[in-house]
mmCIF file of C-alpha atoms and ligand atoms in Angstrom:
data_model
loop_
_atom_site.group_PDB
_atom_site.id
_atom_site.type_symbol
_atom_site.label_atom_id
_atom_site.label_comp_id
_atom_site.label_asym_id
_atom_site.label_seq_id
_atom_site.Cartn_x
_atom_site.Cartn_y
_atom_site.Cartn_z
ATOM 1 C CA MET A 239 -15.996 19.970 -0.076
ATOM 2 C CA PRO A 240 -14.008 22.492 2.002
ATOM 3 C CA LYS A 241 -12.276 25.128 -0.075
ATOM 4 C CA TYR A 242 -8.764 24.432 1.170
ATOM 5 C CA THR A 243 -8.921 20.888 -0.159
ATOM 6 C CA ILE A 244 -9.856 22.078 -3.627
ATOM 7 C CA THR A 245 -7.037 24.611 -3.689
ATOM 8 C CA ASP A 246 -4.680 21.899 -2.494
ATOM 9 C CA ASN A 247 -5.596 19.559 -5.296
ATOM 10 C CA TYR A 248 -5.134 22.235 -7.967
ATOM 11 C CA ALA A 249 -1.716 22.807 -6.443
ATOM 12 C CA LEU A 250 -1.053 19.063 -6.666
ATOM 13 C CA ILE A 251 -1.724 19.139 -10.395
ATOM 14 C CA ASP A 252 0.682 22.064 -10.726
ATOM 15 C CA LYS A 253 3.210 20.082 -8.750
ATOM 16 C CA LEU A 254 2.732 17.097 -11.049
ATOM 17 C CA LYS A 255 3.367 19.283 -14.077
ATOM 18 C CA GLU A 256 6.475 20.725 -12.448
ATOM 19 C CA ASN A 257 8.015 17.504 -11.067
ATOM 20 C CA ARG A 258 6.397 14.951 -13.384
ATOM 21 C CA THR A 259 5.565 12.799 -10.398
ATOM 22 C CA LEU A 260 3.875 12.738 -6.997
ATOM 23 C CA THR A 261 4.186 10.619 -3.879
ATOM 24 C CA LYS A 262 1.913 7.616 -3.492
ATOM 25 C CA ASP A 263 -0.192 9.484 -0.942
ATOM 26 C CA GLU A 264 -0.513 12.483 -3.235
ATOM 27 C CA TRP A 265 -1.521 10.374 -6.234
ATOM 28 C CA THR A 266 -4.078 8.579 -4.110
ATOM 29 C CA ARG A 267 -5.567 11.802 -2.810
ATOM 30 C CA LEU A 268 -5.705 13.456 -6.210
ATOM 31 C CA ILE A 269 -7.483 10.457 -7.721
ATOM 32 C CA ALA A 270 -9.847 9.901 -4.798
ATOM 33 C CA GLU A 271 -10.806 13.562 -4.411
ATOM 34 C CA ARG A 272 -11.131 14.478 -8.085
ATOM 35 C CA THR A 273 -14.005 16.761 -9.106
ATOM 36 C CA PRO A 274 -15.318 17.787 -12.536
ATOM 37 C CA GLU A 275 -13.694 21.225 -12.139
ATOM 38 C CA LEU A 276 -10.346 19.739 -11.201
ATOM 39 C CA ALA A 277 -10.602 17.398 -14.183
ATOM 40 C CA GLU A 278 -11.190 20.339 -16.550
ATOM 41 C CA TYR A 279 -8.079 22.040 -15.205
ATOM 42 C CA LEU A 280 -6.098 18.820 -15.646
ATOM 43 C CA PHE A 281 -7.364 18.310 -19.217
ATOM 44 C CA SER A 282 -6.455 21.840 -20.268
ATOM 45 C CA LEU A 283 -2.872 21.320 -19.073
ATOM 46 C CA ALA A 284 -2.770 17.848 -20.648
ATOM 47 C CA ARG A 285 -3.959 19.172 -24.029
ATOM 48 C CA GLU A 286 -1.352 21.915 -23.902
ATOM 49 C CA GLU A 287 1.348 19.340 -23.168
ATOM 50 C CA ARG A 288 0.357 17.068 -26.032
ATOM 51 C CA ARG A 289 0.135 20.050 -28.402
ATOM 52 C CA LEU A 290 3.720 21.035 -27.525
ATOM 53 C CA HIS A 291 5.056 17.640 -28.594
ATOM 54 C CA TYR A 292 2.568 16.215 -31.083
ATOM 55 C CA GLY A 293 0.557 19.226 -32.258
ATOM 56 C CA HIS A 294 -2.918 18.209 -33.335
ATOM 57 C CA ASP A 295 -1.733 15.057 -35.100
ATOM 58 C CA ILE A 296 -3.413 11.749 -34.374
ATOM 59 C CA TYR A 297 -1.464 8.552 -35.009
ATOM 60 C CA ILE A 298 -3.393 5.508 -36.175
ATOM 61 C CA ARG A 299 -2.483 1.860 -35.546
ATOM 62 C CA GLY A 300 -4.043 -0.938 -37.541
ATOM 63 C CA LEU A 301 -5.040 -3.641 -35.093
ATOM 64 C CA ILE A 302 -5.050 -7.203 -36.397
ATOM 65 C CA GLU A 303 -6.603 -9.580 -33.888
ATOM 66 C CA PHE A 304 -5.148 -12.753 -35.370
ATOM 67 C CA THR A 305 -6.121 -15.407 -32.811
ATOM 68 C CA ASN A 306 -8.595 -15.600 -29.964
ATOM 69 C CA TYR A 307 -7.282 -18.901 -28.629
ATOM 70 C CA CYS A 308 -5.728 -18.293 -25.224
ATOM 71 C CA ARG A 309 -4.075 -20.598 -22.718
ATOM 72 C CA ASN A 310 -4.754 -18.148 -19.894
ATOM 73 C CA ASP A 311 -7.820 -17.732 -17.753
ATOM 74 C CA CYS A 312 -7.863 -14.072 -16.684
ATOM 75 C CA LEU A 313 -11.081 -13.545 -14.782
ATOM 76 C CA TYR A 314 -12.109 -10.406 -16.665
ATOM 77 C CA CYS A 315 -11.477 -11.528 -20.218
ATOM 78 C CA GLY A 316 -14.044 -12.912 -22.647
ATOM 79 C CA ILE A 317 -11.532 -15.059 -24.548
ATOM 80 C CA ARG A 318 -10.284 -16.773 -21.376
ATOM 81 C CA ARG A 319 -9.588 -20.480 -21.753
ATOM 82 C CA SER A 320 -12.627 -21.575 -19.748
ATOM 83 C CA ASN A 321 -15.122 -19.614 -21.773
ATOM 84 C CA SER A 322 -16.577 -22.487 -23.777
ATOM 85 C CA HIS A 323 -19.010 -20.098 -25.473
ATOM 86 C CA ALA A 324 -16.235 -18.235 -27.252
ATOM 87 C CA VAL A 325 -16.108 -19.098 -30.961
ATOM 88 C CA ARG A 326 -12.411 -19.613 -31.606
ATOM 89 C CA TYR A 327 -10.553 -18.602 -34.764
ATOM 90 C CA ARG A 328 -7.058 -18.186 -36.140
ATOM 91 C CA LEU A 329 -5.955 -16.099 -39.103
ATOM 92 C CA SER A 330 -3.529 -17.599 -41.614
ATOM 93 C CA GLU A 331 -0.340 -15.879 -42.699
ATOM 94 C CA GLU A 332 -2.118 -14.906 -45.933
ATOM 95 C CA ASP A 333 -5.080 -13.456 -44.006
ATOM 96 C CA ILE A 334 -2.720 -11.364 -41.880
ATOM 97 C CA LEU A 335 -0.785 -10.057 -44.884
ATOM 98 C CA SER A 336 -4.032 -9.229 -46.617
ATOM 99 C CA CYS A 337 -5.122 -7.150 -43.584
ATOM 100 C CA CYS A 338 -1.803 -5.277 -43.756
ATOM 101 C CA HIS A 339 -2.277 -4.690 -47.470
ATOM 102 C CA THR A 340 -5.744 -3.200 -46.931
ATOM 103 C CA GLY A 341 -4.412 -1.153 -44.032
ATOM 104 C CA TYR A 342 -1.466 0.191 -46.018
ATOM 105 C CA GLY A 343 -3.841 1.463 -48.687
ATOM 106 C CA LEU A 344 -5.837 3.243 -46.006
ATOM 107 C CA GLY A 345 -2.760 5.072 -44.704
ATOM 108 C CA PHE A 346 -1.714 2.840 -41.826
ATOM 109 C CA ARG A 347 2.047 2.766 -41.168
ATOM 110 C CA THR A 348 1.869 0.731 -37.965
ATOM 111 C CA PHE A 349 0.389 -2.743 -37.675
ATOM 112 C CA VAL A 350 -0.369 -4.320 -34.332
ATOM 113 C CA LEU A 351 -0.555 -8.091 -34.203
ATOM 114 C CA GLN A 352 -2.625 -8.905 -31.154
ATOM 115 C CA GLY A 353 -3.798 -12.279 -29.948
ATOM 116 C CA GLY A 354 -4.362 -14.593 -27.038
ATOM 117 C CA GLU A 355 -1.456 -16.686 -25.802
ATOM 118 C CA ASP A 356 -1.823 -19.315 -28.499
ATOM 119 C CA ALA A 357 0.793 -22.093 -28.737
ATOM 120 C CA PHE A 358 -0.266 -22.764 -32.332
ATOM 121 C CA TYR A 359 1.817 -19.738 -33.309
ATOM 122 C CA THR A 360 5.238 -21.134 -32.465
ATOM 123 C CA ASP A 361 8.255 -18.822 -32.444
ATOM 124 C CA GLU A 362 9.112 -20.119 -35.910
ATOM 125 C CA LYS A 363 5.667 -19.197 -37.232
ATOM 126 C CA MET A 364 5.788 -15.758 -35.567
ATOM 127 C CA VAL A 365 9.245 -15.047 -36.942
ATOM 128 C CA ARG A 366 8.055 -15.931 -40.436
ATOM 129 C CA ILE A 367 5.028 -13.666 -40.158
ATOM 130 C CA ILE A 368 7.135 -10.812 -38.779
ATOM 131 C CA GLU A 369 9.739 -11.166 -41.535
ATOM 132 C CA LYS A 370 7.076 -11.246 -44.232
ATOM 133 C CA ILE A 371 5.315 -8.134 -42.959
ATOM 134 C CA LYS A 372 8.576 -6.227 -42.643
ATOM 135 C CA LYS A 373 9.656 -7.351 -46.121
ATOM 136 C CA HIS A 374 6.382 -6.279 -47.771
ATOM 137 C CA PHE A 375 5.944 -3.097 -45.747
ATOM 138 C CA PRO A 376 9.463 -1.862 -44.915
ATOM 139 C CA ASP A 377 8.267 1.651 -44.095
ATOM 140 C CA CYS A 378 5.856 0.386 -41.432
ATOM 141 C CA ALA A 379 6.368 -0.270 -37.743
ATOM 142 C CA LEU A 380 5.289 -3.654 -36.429
ATOM 143 C CA THR A 381 3.909 -4.029 -32.927
ATOM 144 C CA LEU A 382 3.317 -7.342 -31.168
ATOM 145 C CA SER A 383 0.784 -7.886 -28.402
ATOM 146 C CA ILE A 384 0.852 -11.612 -27.698
ATOM 147 C CA GLY A 385 1.438 -11.796 -23.984
ATOM 148 C CA GLU A 386 4.108 -13.293 -21.771
ATOM 149 C CA LYS A 387 6.951 -15.093 -23.522
ATOM 150 C CA THR A 388 10.490 -16.064 -22.634
ATOM 151 C CA CYS A 389 13.207 -13.482 -23.051
ATOM 152 C CA ASP A 390 14.615 -15.661 -25.814
ATOM 153 C CA SER A 391 11.335 -15.568 -27.765
ATOM 154 C CA TYR A 392 11.094 -11.802 -27.370
ATOM 155 C CA ARG A 393 14.639 -11.512 -28.698
ATOM 156 C CA ARG A 394 13.873 -13.701 -31.714
ATOM 157 C CA TYR A 395 10.841 -11.591 -32.666
ATOM 158 C CA PHE A 396 12.896 -8.429 -32.270
ATOM 159 C CA GLU A 397 15.686 -9.762 -34.463
ATOM 160 C CA ALA A 398 13.065 -10.757 -37.044
ATOM 161 C CA GLY A 399 12.020 -7.096 -37.221
ATOM 162 C CA ALA A 400 9.334 -6.439 -34.606
ATOM 163 C CA ASP A 401 9.710 -2.845 -33.393
ATOM 164 C CA ARG A 402 7.268 -2.503 -30.537
ATOM 165 C CA TYR A 403 5.527 -4.626 -27.917
ATOM 166 C CA LEU A 404 2.356 -3.991 -25.969
ATOM 167 C CA LEU A 405 1.898 -5.776 -22.661
ATOM 168 C CA ARG A 406 -0.347 -4.123 -20.121
ATOM 169 C CA HIS A 407 0.727 -4.713 -16.547
ATOM 170 C CA GLU A 408 -3.045 -4.631 -15.713
ATOM 171 C CA THR A 409 -2.417 -3.627 -12.092
ATOM 172 C CA SER A 410 0.869 -3.017 -10.334
ATOM 173 C CA ASN A 411 -0.324 -4.259 -6.956
ATOM 174 C CA ALA A 412 0.458 -7.969 -6.488
ATOM 175 C CA GLU A 413 -2.523 -8.675 -4.275
ATOM 176 C CA HIS A 414 -4.929 -6.907 -6.604
ATOM 177 C CA TYR A 415 -3.345 -8.735 -9.548
ATOM 178 C CA SER A 416 -4.070 -12.059 -7.858
ATOM 179 C CA LYS A 417 -7.758 -11.175 -7.617
ATOM 180 C CA LEU A 418 -7.965 -10.627 -11.378
ATOM 181 C CA HIS A 419 -5.895 -13.604 -12.517
ATOM 182 C CA PRO A 420 -5.451 -17.319 -11.838
ATOM 183 C CA SER A 421 -2.522 -18.188 -9.564
ATOM 184 C CA SER A 422 -0.410 -19.223 -12.575
ATOM 185 C CA LEU A 423 -0.060 -15.520 -13.432
ATOM 186 C CA THR A 424 1.693 -12.988 -11.190
ATOM 187 C CA ALA A 425 2.352 -9.271 -11.243
ATOM 188 C CA ALA A 426 6.059 -9.991 -10.743
ATOM 189 C CA ALA A 427 6.283 -12.199 -13.842
ATOM 190 C CA ARG A 428 4.395 -9.613 -15.880
ATOM 191 C CA LYS A 429 6.749 -6.836 -14.809
ATOM 192 C CA GLU A 430 9.768 -9.025 -15.526
ATOM 193 C CA CYS A 431 8.531 -9.435 -19.107
ATOM 194 C CA LEU A 432 8.226 -5.673 -19.460
ATOM 195 C CA TRP A 433 11.780 -5.096 -18.228
ATOM 196 C CA ASN A 434 13.037 -7.814 -20.602
ATOM 197 C CA LEU A 435 11.271 -6.166 -23.522
ATOM 198 C CA LYS A 436 12.848 -2.827 -22.678
ATOM 199 C CA ARG A 437 16.293 -4.345 -22.299
ATOM 200 C CA ILE A 438 16.029 -6.020 -25.718
ATOM 201 C CA GLY A 439 15.294 -2.653 -27.299
ATOM 202 C CA TYR A 440 11.586 -2.692 -28.074
ATOM 203 C CA GLN A 441 9.499 0.442 -27.879
ATOM 204 C CA VAL A 442 7.311 -0.776 -25.048
ATOM 205 C CA GLY A 443 3.707 -0.122 -24.173
ATOM 206 C CA THR A 444 2.127 -1.019 -20.880
ATOM 207 C CA GLY A 445 -1.144 -0.053 -19.238
ATOM 208 C CA PHE A 446 -4.024 -1.047 -17.039
ATOM 209 C CA MET A 447 -7.784 -1.298 -16.859
ATOM 210 C CA VAL A 448 -9.602 1.470 -15.039
ATOM 211 C CA GLY A 449 -12.308 0.394 -12.626
ATOM 212 C CA SER A 450 -11.404 -3.283 -12.616
ATOM 213 C CA PRO A 451 -13.008 -5.234 -9.751
ATOM 214 C CA TYR A 452 -11.527 -4.478 -6.298
ATOM 215 C CA GLN A 453 -9.443 -1.576 -7.662
ATOM 216 C CA THR A 454 -8.871 1.363 -5.281
ATOM 217 C CA ALA A 455 -7.403 4.843 -5.760
ATOM 218 C CA ARG A 456 -4.283 3.556 -4.034
ATOM 219 C CA HIS A 457 -3.890 0.799 -6.617
ATOM 220 C CA LEU A 458 -4.105 3.423 -9.360
ATOM 221 C CA ALA A 459 -1.466 5.448 -7.506
ATOM 222 C CA GLU A 460 0.773 2.377 -7.590
ATOM 223 C CA ASP A 461 0.104 2.024 -11.328
ATOM 224 C CA MET A 462 1.292 5.598 -11.848
ATOM 225 C CA LEU A 463 4.456 4.964 -9.852
ATOM 226 C CA PHE A 464 5.202 1.741 -11.734
ATOM 227 C CA ILE A 465 4.683 3.418 -15.107
ATOM 228 C CA ARG A 466 6.885 6.292 -14.065
ATOM 229 C CA GLU A 467 9.627 3.820 -13.152
ATOM 230 C CA LEU A 468 9.256 1.764 -16.354
ATOM 231 C CA ASN A 469 9.098 4.917 -18.484
ATOM 232 C CA PRO A 470 7.443 3.179 -21.454
ATOM 233 C CA GLN A 471 6.948 4.631 -24.931
ATOM 234 C CA MET A 472 3.196 3.945 -24.853
ATOM 235 C CA VAL A 473 0.508 3.550 -22.205
ATOM 236 C CA GLY A 474 -2.809 1.915 -23.070
ATOM 237 C CA ILE A 475 -5.618 2.331 -20.601
ATOM 238 C CA GLY A 476 -9.328 1.755 -20.902
ATOM 239 C CA PRO A 477 -12.268 1.096 -18.655
ATOM 240 C CA PHE A 478 -12.854 -2.446 -17.442
ATOM 241 C CA ILE A 479 -16.053 -3.597 -19.163
ATOM 242 C CA VAL A 480 -18.043 -6.606 -18.038
ATOM 243 C CA HIS A 481 -18.114 -9.699 -20.207
ATOM 244 C CA HIS A 482 -21.189 -11.804 -19.506
ATOM 245 C CA ASP A 483 -19.411 -15.177 -19.824
ATOM 246 C CA THR A 484 -16.740 -14.526 -17.176
ATOM 247 C CA PRO A 485 -16.603 -14.799 -13.363
ATOM 248 C CA PHE A 486 -16.916 -10.982 -13.302
ATOM 249 C CA ALA A 487 -20.296 -11.007 -15.065
ATOM 250 C CA ASP A 488 -21.975 -9.369 -12.057
ATOM 251 C CA GLN A 489 -19.313 -6.740 -11.379
ATOM 252 C CA ALA A 490 -19.651 -3.064 -12.262
ATOM 253 C CA SER A 491 -17.792 -1.694 -15.299
ATOM 254 C CA GLY A 492 -15.269 1.133 -14.996
ATOM 255 C CA THR A 493 -16.359 4.680 -15.791
ATOM 256 C CA LEU A 494 -15.666 7.095 -18.601
ATOM 257 C CA GLU A 495 -15.005 9.840 -16.089
ATOM 258 C CA LEU A 496 -12.230 8.086 -14.150
ATOM 259 C CA THR A 497 -10.620 6.791 -17.350
ATOM 260 C CA LEU A 498 -10.422 10.327 -18.754
ATOM 261 C CA PHE A 499 -8.953 11.607 -15.495
ATOM 262 C CA MET A 500 -6.241 8.916 -15.590
ATOM 263 C CA LEU A 501 -5.447 9.822 -19.228
ATOM 264 C CA GLY A 502 -4.928 13.430 -18.196
ATOM 265 C CA LEU A 503 -2.652 12.401 -15.328
ATOM 266 C CA LEU A 504 -0.608 10.148 -17.618
ATOM 267 C CA ARG A 505 -0.124 12.969 -20.136
ATOM 268 C CA LEU A 506 1.171 15.271 -17.413
ATOM 269 C CA MET A 507 3.429 12.610 -15.912
ATOM 270 C CA LEU A 508 4.967 11.491 -19.246
ATOM 271 C CA PRO A 509 4.412 14.427 -21.640
ATOM 272 C CA LYS A 510 5.841 12.659 -24.696
ATOM 273 C CA VAL A 511 4.251 9.251 -24.194
ATOM 274 C CA LEU A 512 1.927 7.770 -26.832
ATOM 275 C CA LEU A 513 -1.520 7.513 -25.375
ATOM 276 C CA PRO A 514 -4.350 5.771 -27.222
ATOM 277 C CA ALA A 515 -8.015 6.612 -26.877
ATOM 278 C CA THR A 516 -8.976 2.946 -26.762
ATOM 279 C CA THR A 517 -11.826 0.930 -28.238
ATOM 280 C CA ALA A 518 -13.041 0.197 -24.694
ATOM 281 C CA LEU A 519 -13.325 3.949 -24.126
ATOM 282 C CA GLY A 520 -15.363 4.226 -27.323
ATOM 283 C CA THR A 521 -17.523 1.374 -26.113
ATOM 284 C CA ILE A 522 -18.613 2.846 -22.771
ATOM 285 C CA ALA A 523 -19.566 6.181 -24.356
ATOM 286 C CA PRO A 524 -20.466 7.061 -27.951
ATOM 287 C CA ASN A 525 -17.974 9.949 -27.949
ATOM 288 C CA GLY A 526 -15.527 8.246 -25.577
ATOM 289 C CA ARG A 527 -12.581 8.341 -27.969
ATOM 290 C CA GLU A 528 -13.094 12.017 -28.780
ATOM 291 C CA LEU A 529 -13.194 12.798 -25.067
ATOM 292 C CA GLY A 530 -10.054 10.699 -24.620
ATOM 293 C CA ILE A 531 -8.231 12.843 -27.191
ATOM 294 C CA LEU A 532 -9.468 15.980 -25.447
ATOM 295 C CA SER A 533 -8.071 14.617 -22.166
ATOM 296 C CA GLY A 534 -4.562 14.172 -23.578
ATOM 297 C CA ALA A 535 -4.595 11.041 -25.767
ATOM 298 C CA ASN A 536 -3.020 11.168 -29.257
ATOM 299 C CA VAL A 537 -3.478 7.716 -30.808
ATOM 300 C CA VAL A 538 -6.419 5.650 -32.071
ATOM 301 C CA MET A 539 -6.265 1.969 -32.934
ATOM 302 C CA PRO A 540 -8.971 0.949 -35.371
ATOM 303 C CA ASN A 541 -9.468 -2.651 -36.295
ATOM 304 C CA LEU A 542 -8.120 -4.213 -39.498
ATOM 305 C CA SER A 543 -9.273 -7.765 -38.747
ATOM 306 C CA PRO A 544 -11.577 -9.364 -41.335
ATOM 307 C CA THR A 545 -15.218 -8.580 -40.484
ATOM 308 C CA SER A 546 -15.972 -12.319 -40.424
ATOM 309 C CA VAL A 547 -14.029 -12.764 -37.149
ATOM 310 C CA ARG A 548 -14.456 -9.334 -35.533
ATOM 311 C CA LYS A 549 -17.290 -10.253 -33.211
ATOM 312 C CA ASP A 550 -15.379 -13.289 -31.952
ATOM 313 C CA TYR A 551 -12.518 -11.234 -30.520
ATOM 314 C CA SER A 552 -14.803 -10.392 -27.679
ATOM 315 C CA LEU A 553 -12.827 -9.359 -24.598
ATOM 316 C CA TYR A 554 -15.846 -7.491 -23.178
ATOM 317 C CA ASP A 555 -19.520 -6.928 -24.007
ATOM 318 C CA ASN A 556 -20.845 -4.560 -26.700
ATOM 319 C CA LYS A 557 -17.465 -3.861 -28.320
ATOM 320 C CA ILE A 558 -17.867 -1.240 -31.053
ATOM 321 C CA CYS A 559 -17.034 -1.597 -34.754
ATOM 322 C CA THR A 560 -17.561 -5.358 -34.908
ATOM 323 C CA GLY A 561 -19.659 -4.969 -38.053
ATOM 324 C CA ALA A 562 -17.584 -2.342 -39.809
ATOM 325 C CA GLU A 563 -15.060 -2.724 -42.631
ATOM 326 C CA ALA A 564 -11.569 -1.340 -42.079
ATOM 327 C CA ALA A 565 -12.249 1.513 -44.496
ATOM 328 C CA GLU A 566 -15.445 2.459 -42.659
ATOM 329 C CA CYS A 567 -13.618 2.800 -39.343
ATOM 330 C CA ARG A 568 -10.817 4.740 -40.984
ATOM 331 C CA ASN A 569 -13.288 7.254 -42.450
ATOM 332 C CA CYS A 570 -15.399 7.365 -39.339
ATOM 333 C CA LEU A 571 -12.372 8.191 -37.197
ATOM 334 C CA GLU A 572 -11.143 10.780 -39.669
ATOM 335 C CA LYS A 573 -14.474 12.609 -39.316
ATOM 336 C CA ARG A 574 -14.588 12.190 -35.567
ATOM 337 C CA MET A 575 -11.093 13.610 -35.148
ATOM 338 C CA GLU A 576 -11.739 16.482 -37.545
ATOM 339 C CA GLY A 577 -14.897 17.207 -35.601
ATOM 340 C CA ILE A 578 -12.802 18.078 -32.547
ATOM 341 C CA GLY A 579 -10.000 19.838 -34.430
ATOM 342 C CA TYR A 580 -7.487 16.994 -34.778
ATOM 343 C CA LYS A 581 -6.023 15.307 -37.847
ATOM 344 C CA ILE A 582 -5.112 11.689 -38.596
ATOM 345 C CA VAL A 583 -1.659 11.442 -40.188
ATOM 346 C CA THR A 584 -0.037 8.800 -42.406
ATOM 347 C CA GLU A 585 3.129 8.210 -40.390
ATOM 348 C CA ARG A 586 4.749 5.507 -38.296
ATOM 349 C CA GLY A 587 4.224 7.752 -35.313
ATOM 350 C CA ASP A 588 7.202 6.745 -33.205
ATOM 351 C CA SER A 589 7.196 7.789 -29.583
ATOM 352 C CA LEU A 590 9.086 10.890 -28.559
ATOM 353 C CA ASN A 591 9.395 9.414 -25.070
ATOM 354 C CA LEU A 592 12.780 7.737 -25.419
HETATM 355 N N1 5AD B 270 -12.666 -4.947 -20.200
HETATM 356 C C1 5AD B 270 -11.754 -4.048 -20.612
HETATM 357 N N2 5AD B 270 -10.534 -4.378 -21.059
HETATM 358 C C2 5AD B 270 -10.226 -5.686 -21.111
HETATM 359 N N3 5AD B 270 -9.110 -6.295 -21.491
HETATM 360 C C3 5AD B 270 -9.300 -7.630 -21.368
HETATM 361 N N4 5AD B 270 -10.536 -7.887 -20.914
HETATM 362 C C4 5AD B 270 -11.135 -6.685 -20.724
HETATM 363 C C5 5AD B 270 -12.400 -6.282 -20.245
HETATM 364 N N5 5AD B 270 -13.316 -7.168 -19.832
HETATM 365 C C6 5AD B 270 -7.884 -5.570 -21.840
HETATM 366 C C7 5AD B 270 -6.707 -6.018 -20.983
HETATM 367 C C8 5AD B 270 -5.730 -6.557 -21.998
HETATM 368 C C9 5AD B 270 -6.146 -5.869 -23.284
HETATM 369 C C10 5AD B 270 -5.736 -6.552 -24.524
HETATM 370 O O1 5AD B 270 -7.548 -5.807 -23.184
HETATM 371 O O2 5AD B 270 -6.153 -4.891 -20.316
HETATM 372 O O3 5AD B 270 -4.388 -6.292 -21.686
HETATM 373 FE FE1 FES B 271 -15.305 1.899 -36.450
HETATM 374 FE FE2 FES B 271 -16.424 4.421 -36.193
HETATM 375 S S1 FES B 271 -14.410 3.753 -35.757
HETATM 376 S S2 FES B 271 -17.221 2.608 -37.176
#
């Protein structure tokens, strides 16, 4: 690569740090022309930025995957409606509370209720579950990740005590979105949900898959611009990973390398954002989550679901930790984080990006 280009791209990273954004063309170029050396430079700035705001603390979120029934048919996802091989399950209110109880004892102060879009859990049922969790664990934050709902439903959950909501936009580009989803789902509707959630007062998390089929550097540039505009409290990204029982069975998975680069860029764009090193990242590489932290991430989200159902929440192939107890993951992560000089803390871990 000619030297002037390299110099230019280092300067682009400096510009990103200075202005906290780039133009679409600049984002595209930086992503498309990235090199290992450039990435190292980016990661060192990203680590410095996260240290300024969050020190070496790592926030943990206890993930409770409470239903794998889903009315949607996203082409990439293993629990899509048309996957007749998926073994479906639902957790009862008692099961969910028992997961929280175990998690509380292990030092979790945030619980994330994640599930497919499952009509079994009516608004009334969700409100009851939310109220119970908040009543039993008043010092904990409660995050929902249950997909697209009406503004009214979002408001009811919020009034019942839900604090945060995770809804990845998946890809900002409408045409790309339509290649990953059935026509019943649109990028516009997804974004509308995110704006509604913000307006209601949730701490909002969005995000996207890295290396999803048909994704280009320009699409990723558009993701950065959308996230910059939304200014969420959290951004969850992970590599797309093939699931063998989906229409994308023959596609290539995303890479560790590009995912880490995008984490670094996100940390520089939104210095105070909460950025998880995701399970998908830990799945494509044995030390993926550690590398994610070293690229600017500051959150990990181990699983609190009962081991009996773990393997059935299969969004993609070879997901890690499906055989482990909650306590095992908690200890494992503690060691992993200590191994790279970071420390898991027992706190709610609210976002400083307000
Ligand atoms: N690979 C990686 N991530 C996936 N998700 C769904 N299916 C896959 C897959 N095959 C992600 C989506 C969703 C989140 C809960 O999991 O981004 O928002
Ligand atoms: Fe689950 Fe390591 S985090 S076993």
